[in-house]
mmCIF file of N, CA and C in Angstrom:
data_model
loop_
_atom_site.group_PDB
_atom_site.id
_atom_site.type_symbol
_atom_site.label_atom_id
_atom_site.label_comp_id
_atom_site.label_asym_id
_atom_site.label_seq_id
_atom_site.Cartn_x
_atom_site.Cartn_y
_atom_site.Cartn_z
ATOM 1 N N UNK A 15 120.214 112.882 103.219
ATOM 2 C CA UNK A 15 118.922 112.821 103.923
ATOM 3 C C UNK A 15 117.806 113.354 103.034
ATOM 4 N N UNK A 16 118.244 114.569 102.732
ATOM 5 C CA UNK A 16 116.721 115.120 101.854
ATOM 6 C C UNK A 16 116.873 115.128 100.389
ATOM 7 N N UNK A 17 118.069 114.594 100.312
ATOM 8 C CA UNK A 17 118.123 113.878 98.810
ATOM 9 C C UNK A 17 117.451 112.906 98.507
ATOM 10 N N UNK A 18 117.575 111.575 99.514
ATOM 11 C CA UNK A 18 117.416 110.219 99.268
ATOM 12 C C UNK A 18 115.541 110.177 99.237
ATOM 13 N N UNK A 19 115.006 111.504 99.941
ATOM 14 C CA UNK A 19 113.564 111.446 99.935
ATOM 15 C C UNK A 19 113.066 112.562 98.792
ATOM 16 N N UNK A 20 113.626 112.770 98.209
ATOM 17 C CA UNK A 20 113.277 113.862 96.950
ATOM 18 C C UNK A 20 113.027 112.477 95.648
ATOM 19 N N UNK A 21 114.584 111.395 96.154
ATOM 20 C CA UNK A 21 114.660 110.270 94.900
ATOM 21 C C UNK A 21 113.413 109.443 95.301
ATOM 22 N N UNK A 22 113.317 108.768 96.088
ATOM 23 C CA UNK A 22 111.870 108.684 96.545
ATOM 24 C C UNK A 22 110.690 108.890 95.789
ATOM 25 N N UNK A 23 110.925 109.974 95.780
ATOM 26 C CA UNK A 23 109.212 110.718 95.885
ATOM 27 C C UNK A 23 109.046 110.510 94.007
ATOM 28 N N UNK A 24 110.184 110.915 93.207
ATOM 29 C CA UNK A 24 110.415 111.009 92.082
ATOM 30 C C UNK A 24 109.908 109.326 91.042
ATOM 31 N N UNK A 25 110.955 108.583 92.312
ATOM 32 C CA UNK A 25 110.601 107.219 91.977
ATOM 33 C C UNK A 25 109.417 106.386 91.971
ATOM 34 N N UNK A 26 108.458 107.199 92.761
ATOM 35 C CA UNK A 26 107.385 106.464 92.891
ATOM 36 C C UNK A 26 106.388 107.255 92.375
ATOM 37 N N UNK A 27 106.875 108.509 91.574
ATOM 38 C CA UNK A 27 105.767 109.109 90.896
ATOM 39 C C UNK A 27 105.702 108.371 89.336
ATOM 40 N N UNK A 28 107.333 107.579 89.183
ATOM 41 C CA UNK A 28 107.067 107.345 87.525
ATOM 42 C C UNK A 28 107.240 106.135 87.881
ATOM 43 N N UNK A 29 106.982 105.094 89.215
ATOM 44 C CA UNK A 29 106.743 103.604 89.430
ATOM 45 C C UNK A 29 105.733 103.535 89.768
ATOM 46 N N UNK A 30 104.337 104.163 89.587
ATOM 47 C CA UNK A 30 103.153 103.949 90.211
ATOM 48 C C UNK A 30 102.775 102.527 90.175
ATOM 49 N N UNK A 31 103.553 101.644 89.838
ATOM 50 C CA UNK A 31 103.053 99.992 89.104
ATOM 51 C C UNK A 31 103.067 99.350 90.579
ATOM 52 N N UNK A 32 102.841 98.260 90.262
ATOM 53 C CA UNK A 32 102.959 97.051 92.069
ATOM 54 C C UNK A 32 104.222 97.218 92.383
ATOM 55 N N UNK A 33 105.120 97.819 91.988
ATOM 56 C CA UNK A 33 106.239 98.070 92.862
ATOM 57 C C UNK A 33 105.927 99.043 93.882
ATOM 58 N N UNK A 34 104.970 100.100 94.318
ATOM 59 C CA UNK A 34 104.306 100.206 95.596
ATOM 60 C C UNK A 34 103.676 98.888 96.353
ATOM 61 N N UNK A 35 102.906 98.451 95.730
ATOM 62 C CA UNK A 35 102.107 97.321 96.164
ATOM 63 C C UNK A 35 100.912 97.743 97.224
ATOM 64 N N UNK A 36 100.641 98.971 96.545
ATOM 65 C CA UNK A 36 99.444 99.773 97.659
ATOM 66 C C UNK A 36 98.303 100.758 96.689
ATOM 67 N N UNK A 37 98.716 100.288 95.212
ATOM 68 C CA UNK A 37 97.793 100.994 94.004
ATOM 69 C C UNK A 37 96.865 100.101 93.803
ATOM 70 N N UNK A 38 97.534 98.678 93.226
ATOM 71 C CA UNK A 38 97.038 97.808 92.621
ATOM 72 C C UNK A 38 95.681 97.351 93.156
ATOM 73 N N UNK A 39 95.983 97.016 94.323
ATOM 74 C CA UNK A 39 94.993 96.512 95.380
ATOM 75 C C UNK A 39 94.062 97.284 95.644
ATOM 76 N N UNK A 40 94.234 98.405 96.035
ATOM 77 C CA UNK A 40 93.449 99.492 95.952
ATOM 78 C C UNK A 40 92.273 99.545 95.421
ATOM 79 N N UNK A 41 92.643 99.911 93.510
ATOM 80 C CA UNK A 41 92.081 100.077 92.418
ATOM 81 C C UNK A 41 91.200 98.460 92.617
ATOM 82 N N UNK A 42 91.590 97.430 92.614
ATOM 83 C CA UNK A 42 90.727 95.839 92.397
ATOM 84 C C UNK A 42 89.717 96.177 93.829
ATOM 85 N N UNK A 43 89.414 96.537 94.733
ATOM 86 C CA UNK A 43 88.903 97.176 95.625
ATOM 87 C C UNK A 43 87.493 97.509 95.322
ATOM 88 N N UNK A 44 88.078 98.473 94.536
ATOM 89 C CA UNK A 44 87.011 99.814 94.145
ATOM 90 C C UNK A 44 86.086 98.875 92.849
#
């Protein structure tokens, strides 16, 4: 449980790319 959200958090600090799909868009936004 509080593993799988630690890997998470880890993963999406060094995937900031469109594999969120909530940066990209963002940033073209602004």
């Amino acid at each position: 449980g509080a593993t799988e959200g630690v890997k998470v958090l880890w993963i999406k600090d060094i995937t900031p790319l469109p594999h969120n799909g909530c940066r990209p868009p963002k940033r073209r936004r602004v």
